[in-house]
Amino acid sequence: MQAKDRIILALDVDTAQEALGLVKQLTDYVGAFKIGMQLFNSAGPDIVRQVHELGGKVFVDLKLHDIPNTVGSAGKVLTRLNSFMFNVHAAGGREMMRKVARDASEEAMKLGIGAPLILAVTVLTSISAQELAEEMYVTDMKVEELVVKWALMAQESGLGGVVCSPREIVPIRQACGSDFKIVTPGIRPLWSAANDQKRITTPRQALEMGADYMVIGRPIVQAEDPREAALKIINELEA
Ligand code: C5P
């Protein structure tokens, strides 16, 4: 994989106009664009088609979590949009993950297109050990253990990878092997501001720990010259 293809640019904006402006500028400098609930819910699913028209691939980051049939059906719709990746919560359970993996792959086959890479979100990185114990009543396990268990369950259910924090890359890679895709946010080159990210990793460190893809937003989007910022990251990854 080329270094550029590892970068997923987070389109954390409200309007299609802003998003498409970024896509036009950066399609040749990143591997894909992440459309999350902010942009998807304001611009609608047609934004995925519009990004495709400009030559970009799309990670639809909607973190689906519902009964198996509902998530399976939504997975078919996201497959029809020809998304490159989308994600579901591992907390939805084994049956839900199996169903969405099966439904998306059947739909892709029917359409004669490649099946999207479906990723599991394990424990949200915003959840602390204390919240896990006091609000989710998981008292017999550390966050990292639960993350690895859920990553394995996602893999056994037929999903292709996980989204996780940089600090979880190594144990997940160890447990799930080299084919399982690991996508990580919380990436900050040394020359950029941390913003609200607390446990950060440079692109190079994430790559060395075993990440396949990195989600990067503000270090590129808020740079004076976003293309130059993306190029700098590419160079660091290739160094
Ligand atoms: O601007 P920044 O590089 O911090 O953007 C990171 C992107 O990754 C945002 O879209 C954010 O919602 C997402 N994300 C994250 N940390 C997580 C999960 C997702 O920063 N644990």
PDB file of N, CA, C and O in Angstrom, residues 11 14-25 27 33 35 39-40 42-58 60 80-83:
ATOM      1  N   LEU A  11     -13.733  14.447   7.257  1.00  0.00           N
ATOM      2  CA  LEU A  11     -14.497  15.599   6.754  1.00  0.00           C
ATOM      3  C   LEU A  11     -15.461  16.043   7.848  1.00  0.00           C
ATOM      4  O   LEU A  11     -16.665  15.794   7.771  1.00  0.00           O
ATOM      5  N   ASP A  14     -20.054  20.757   8.282  1.00  0.00           N
ATOM      6  CA  ASP A  14     -21.516  20.674   8.207  1.00  0.00           C
ATOM      7  C   ASP A  14     -22.064  20.605   6.794  1.00  0.00           C
ATOM      8  O   ASP A  14     -23.137  20.080   6.568  1.00  0.00           O
ATOM      9  N   THR A  15     -21.371  21.216   5.872  1.00  0.00           N
ATOM     10  CA  THR A  15     -21.998  21.374   4.561  1.00  0.00           C
ATOM     11  C   THR A  15     -21.260  20.620   3.460  1.00  0.00           C
ATOM     12  O   THR A  15     -20.037  20.421   3.525  1.00  0.00           O
ATOM     13  N   ALA A  16     -22.043  20.234   2.449  1.00  0.00           N
ATOM     14  CA  ALA A  16     -21.479  19.548   1.292  1.00  0.00           C
ATOM     15  C   ALA A  16     -20.456  20.461   0.611  1.00  0.00           C
ATOM     16  O   ALA A  16     -19.407  20.005   0.155  1.00  0.00           O
ATOM     17  N   GLN A  17     -20.759  21.738   0.588  1.00  0.00           N
ATOM     18  CA  GLN A  17     -19.866  22.691  -0.085  1.00  0.00           C
ATOM     19  C   GLN A  17     -18.458  22.683   0.537  1.00  0.00           C
ATOM     20  O   GLN A  17     -17.460  22.578  -0.176  1.00  0.00           O
ATOM     21  N   GLU A  18     -18.417  22.767   1.866  1.00  0.00           N
ATOM     22  CA  GLU A  18     -17.109  22.749   2.544  1.00  0.00           C
ATOM     23  C   GLU A  18     -16.411  21.409   2.318  1.00  0.00           C
ATOM     24  O   GLU A  18     -15.206  21.350   2.064  1.00  0.00           O
ATOM     25  N   ALA A  19     -17.199  20.333   2.433  1.00  0.00           N
ATOM     26  CA  ALA A  19     -16.617  18.998   2.291  1.00  0.00           C
ATOM     27  C   ALA A  19     -16.040  18.813   0.895  1.00  0.00           C
ATOM     28  O   ALA A  19     -14.905  18.363   0.730  1.00  0.00           O
ATOM     29  N   LEU A  20     -16.813  19.200  -0.108  1.00  0.00           N
ATOM     30  CA  LEU A  20     -16.368  18.964  -1.482  1.00  0.00           C
ATOM     31  C   LEU A  20     -15.178  19.854  -1.844  1.00  0.00           C
ATOM     32  O   LEU A  20     -14.312  19.453  -2.627  1.00  0.00           O
ATOM     33  N   GLY A  21     -15.103  21.017  -1.211  1.00  0.00           N
ATOM     34  CA  GLY A  21     -13.933  21.878  -1.393  1.00  0.00           C
ATOM     35  C   GLY A  21     -12.669  21.155  -0.930  1.00  0.00           C
ATOM     36  O   GLY A  21     -11.646  21.160  -1.611  1.00  0.00           O
ATOM     37  N   LEU A  22     -12.777  20.501   0.226  1.00  0.00           N
ATOM     38  CA  LEU A  22     -11.629  19.749   0.754  1.00  0.00           C
ATOM     39  C   LEU A  22     -11.300  18.555  -0.136  1.00  0.00           C
ATOM     40  O   LEU A  22     -10.134  18.253  -0.394  1.00  0.00           O
ATOM     41  N   VAL A  23     -12.342  17.888  -0.608  1.00  0.00           N
ATOM     42  CA  VAL A  23     -12.119  16.711  -1.450  1.00  0.00           C
ATOM     43  C   VAL A  23     -11.390  17.116  -2.737  1.00  0.00           C
ATOM     44  O   VAL A  23     -10.417  16.476  -3.142  1.00  0.00           O
ATOM     45  N   LYS A  24     -11.851  18.209  -3.345  1.00  0.00           N
ATOM     46  CA  LYS A  24     -11.213  18.684  -4.589  1.00  0.00           C
ATOM     47  C   LYS A  24      -9.729  18.949  -4.372  1.00  0.00           C
ATOM     48  O   LYS A  24      -8.892  18.615  -5.194  1.00  0.00           O
ATOM     49  N   GLN A  25      -9.453  19.567  -3.221  1.00  0.00           N
ATOM     50  CA  GLN A  25      -8.070  19.934  -2.921  1.00  0.00           C
ATOM     51  C   GLN A  25      -7.196  18.710  -2.640  1.00  0.00           C
ATOM     52  O   GLN A  25      -6.015  18.706  -2.940  1.00  0.00           O
ATOM     53  N   THR A  27      -7.902  15.019  -2.989  1.00  0.00           N
ATOM     54  CA  THR A  27      -8.056  13.627  -3.487  1.00  0.00           C
ATOM     55  C   THR A  27      -6.734  12.968  -3.851  1.00  0.00           C
ATOM     56  O   THR A  27      -6.581  11.776  -3.639  1.00  0.00           O
ATOM     57  N   PHE A  33     -11.800   9.552   2.377  1.00  0.00           N
ATOM     58  CA  PHE A  33     -12.406  10.620   3.172  1.00  0.00           C
ATOM     59  C   PHE A  33     -13.395  10.003   4.149  1.00  0.00           C
ATOM     60  O   PHE A  33     -14.179   9.126   3.771  1.00  0.00           O
ATOM     61  N   ILE A  35     -16.671  10.316   6.307  1.00  0.00           N
ATOM     62  CA  ILE A  35     -17.904  11.082   6.492  1.00  0.00           C
ATOM     63  C   ILE A  35     -18.588  10.543   7.728  1.00  0.00           C
ATOM     64  O   ILE A  35     -19.022   9.394   7.760  1.00  0.00           O
ATOM     65  N   LEU A  39     -21.633  15.317   8.981  1.00  0.00           N
ATOM     66  CA  LEU A  39     -21.810  15.624   7.558  1.00  0.00           C
ATOM     67  C   LEU A  39     -22.894  14.752   6.919  1.00  0.00           C
ATOM     68  O   LEU A  39     -23.717  15.237   6.146  1.00  0.00           O
ATOM     69  N   PHE A  40     -22.922  13.456   7.270  1.00  0.00           N
ATOM     70  CA  PHE A  40     -23.906  12.549   6.663  1.00  0.00           C
ATOM     71  C   PHE A  40     -25.328  13.017   6.979  1.00  0.00           C
ATOM     72  O   PHE A  40     -26.193  13.046   6.121  1.00  0.00           O
ATOM     73  N   SER A  42     -26.256  16.027   7.783  1.00  0.00           N
ATOM     74  CA  SER A  42     -26.644  17.341   7.281  1.00  0.00           C
ATOM     75  C   SER A  42     -26.692  17.355   5.764  1.00  0.00           C
ATOM     76  O   SER A  42     -27.586  17.945   5.174  1.00  0.00           O
ATOM     77  N   ALA A  43     -25.778  16.667   5.109  1.00  0.00           N
ATOM     78  CA  ALA A  43     -25.760  16.714   3.640  1.00  0.00           C
ATOM     79  C   ALA A  43     -26.543  15.559   3.006  1.00  0.00           C
ATOM     80  O   ALA A  43     -26.922  15.628   1.843  1.00  0.00           O
ATOM     81  N   GLY A  44     -26.777  14.491   3.779  1.00  0.00           N
ATOM     82  CA  GLY A  44     -27.511  13.336   3.231  1.00  0.00           C
ATOM     83  C   GLY A  44     -26.582  12.378   2.511  1.00  0.00           C
ATOM     84  O   GLY A  44     -25.433  12.723   2.195  1.00  0.00           O
ATOM     85  N   PRO A  45     -27.094  11.168   2.238  1.00  0.00           N
ATOM     86  CA  PRO A  45     -26.249  10.122   1.641  1.00  0.00           C
ATOM     87  C   PRO A  45     -25.695  10.475   0.268  1.00  0.00           C
ATOM     88  O   PRO A  45     -24.693   9.898  -0.167  1.00  0.00           O
ATOM     89  N   ASP A  46     -26.308  11.428  -0.410  1.00  0.00           N
ATOM     90  CA  ASP A  46     -25.811  11.798  -1.737  1.00  0.00           C
ATOM     91  C   ASP A  46     -24.384  12.351  -1.675  1.00  0.00           C
ATOM     92  O   ASP A  46     -23.657  12.323  -2.676  1.00  0.00           O
ATOM     93  N   ILE A  47     -23.968  12.798  -0.493  1.00  0.00           N
ATOM     94  CA  ILE A  47     -22.610  13.314  -0.336  1.00  0.00           C
ATOM     95  C   ILE A  47     -21.582  12.216  -0.671  1.00  0.00           C
ATOM     96  O   ILE A  47     -20.510  12.499  -1.189  1.00  0.00           O
ATOM     97  N   VAL A  48     -21.939  10.973  -0.414  1.00  0.00           N
ATOM     98  CA  VAL A  48     -21.017   9.866  -0.722  1.00  0.00           C
ATOM     99  C   VAL A  48     -20.805   9.795  -2.239  1.00  0.00           C
ATOM    100  O   VAL A  48     -19.671   9.708  -2.716  1.00  0.00           O
ATOM    101  N   ARG A  49     -21.914   9.881  -2.971  1.00  0.00           N
ATOM    102  CA  ARG A  49     -21.812   9.845  -4.435  1.00  0.00           C
ATOM    103  C   ARG A  49     -20.999  11.039  -4.957  1.00  0.00           C
ATOM    104  O   ARG A  49     -20.171  10.908  -5.854  1.00  0.00           O
ATOM    105  N   GLN A  50     -21.219  12.190  -4.340  1.00  0.00           N
ATOM    106  CA  GLN A  50     -20.509  13.394  -4.791  1.00  0.00           C
ATOM    107  C   GLN A  50     -18.995  13.285  -4.568  1.00  0.00           C
ATOM    108  O   GLN A  50     -18.208  13.737  -5.386  1.00  0.00           O
ATOM    109  N   VAL A  51     -18.616  12.685  -3.443  1.00  0.00           N
ATOM    110  CA  VAL A  51     -17.174  12.485  -3.195  1.00  0.00           C
ATOM    111  C   VAL A  51     -16.611  11.503  -4.227  1.00  0.00           C
ATOM    112  O   VAL A  51     -15.529  11.705  -4.785  1.00  0.00           O
ATOM    113  N   HIS A  52     -17.387  10.461  -4.521  1.00  0.00           N
ATOM    114  CA  HIS A  52     -16.948   9.498  -5.545  1.00  0.00           C
ATOM    115  C   HIS A  52     -16.733  10.177  -6.891  1.00  0.00           C
ATOM    116  O   HIS A  52     -15.777   9.890  -7.603  1.00  0.00           O
ATOM    117  N   GLU A  53     -17.652  11.076  -7.225  1.00  0.00           N
ATOM    118  CA  GLU A  53     -17.549  11.778  -8.514  1.00  0.00           C
ATOM    119  C   GLU A  53     -16.239  12.541  -8.638  1.00  0.00           C
ATOM    120  O   GLU A  53     -15.722  12.720  -9.730  1.00  0.00           O
ATOM    121  N   LEU A  54     -15.744  12.994  -7.490  1.00  0.00           N
ATOM    122  CA  LEU A  54     -14.475  13.742  -7.503  1.00  0.00           C
ATOM    123  C   LEU A  54     -13.264  12.810  -7.377  1.00  0.00           C
ATOM    124  O   LEU A  54     -12.135  13.257  -7.231  1.00  0.00           O
ATOM    125  N   GLY A  55     -13.536  11.512  -7.369  1.00  0.00           N
ATOM    126  CA  GLY A  55     -12.431  10.555  -7.352  1.00  0.00           C
ATOM    127  C   GLY A  55     -11.999  10.095  -5.973  1.00  0.00           C
ATOM    128  O   GLY A  55     -10.967   9.443  -5.830  1.00  0.00           O
ATOM    129  N   GLY A  56     -12.777  10.436  -4.926  1.00  0.00           N
ATOM    130  CA  GLY A  56     -12.409  10.026  -3.567  1.00  0.00           C
ATOM    131  C   GLY A  56     -13.116   8.747  -3.145  1.00  0.00           C
ATOM    132  O   GLY A  56     -14.194   8.430  -3.638  1.00  0.00           O
ATOM    133  N   LYS A  57     -12.494   7.995  -2.255  1.00  0.00           N
ATOM    134  CA  LYS A  57     -13.142   6.840  -1.638  1.00  0.00           C
ATOM    135  C   LYS A  57     -13.735   7.302  -0.305  1.00  0.00           C
ATOM    136  O   LYS A  57     -13.244   8.276   0.275  1.00  0.00           O
ATOM    137  N   VAL A  58     -14.731   6.574   0.208  1.00  0.00           N
ATOM    138  CA  VAL A  58     -15.410   7.052   1.411  1.00  0.00           C
ATOM    139  C   VAL A  58     -15.492   6.016   2.529  1.00  0.00           C
ATOM    140  O   VAL A  58     -15.904   4.865   2.306  1.00  0.00           O
ATOM    141  N   VAL A  60     -17.673   5.567   5.609  1.00  0.00           N
ATOM    142  CA  VAL A  60     -18.894   6.077   6.237  1.00  0.00           C
ATOM    143  C   VAL A  60     -18.849   5.701   7.718  1.00  0.00           C
ATOM    144  O   VAL A  60     -19.001   4.538   8.095  1.00  0.00           O
ATOM    145  N   ARG A  80     -24.598  -0.420  -1.284  1.00  0.00           N
ATOM    146  CA  ARG A  80     -25.103   0.148  -2.546  1.00  0.00           C
ATOM    147  C   ARG A  80     -24.495   1.513  -2.825  1.00  0.00           C
ATOM    148  O   ARG A  80     -24.326   1.896  -3.982  1.00  0.00           O
ATOM    149  N   LEU A  81     -24.177   2.256  -1.768  1.00  0.00           N
ATOM    150  CA  LEU A  81     -23.518   3.561  -1.960  1.00  0.00           C
ATOM    151  C   LEU A  81     -22.067   3.373  -2.387  1.00  0.00           C
ATOM    152  O   LEU A  81     -21.366   4.337  -2.664  1.00  0.00           O
ATOM    153  N   ASN A  82     -21.644   2.109  -2.395  1.00  0.00           N
ATOM    154  CA  ASN A  82     -20.271   1.764  -2.806  1.00  0.00           C
ATOM    155  C   ASN A  82     -19.227   2.365  -1.852  1.00  0.00           C
ATOM    156  O   ASN A  82     -18.166   2.817  -2.292  1.00  0.00           O
ATOM    157  N   SER A  83     -19.572   2.357  -0.552  1.00  0.00           N
ATOM    158  CA  SER A  83     -18.601   2.910   0.393  1.00  0.00           C
ATOM    159  C   SER A  83     -17.402   1.967   0.495  1.00  0.00           C
ATOM    160  O   SER A  83     -17.517   0.758   0.361  1.00  0.00           O
TER     161      SER A  83
END
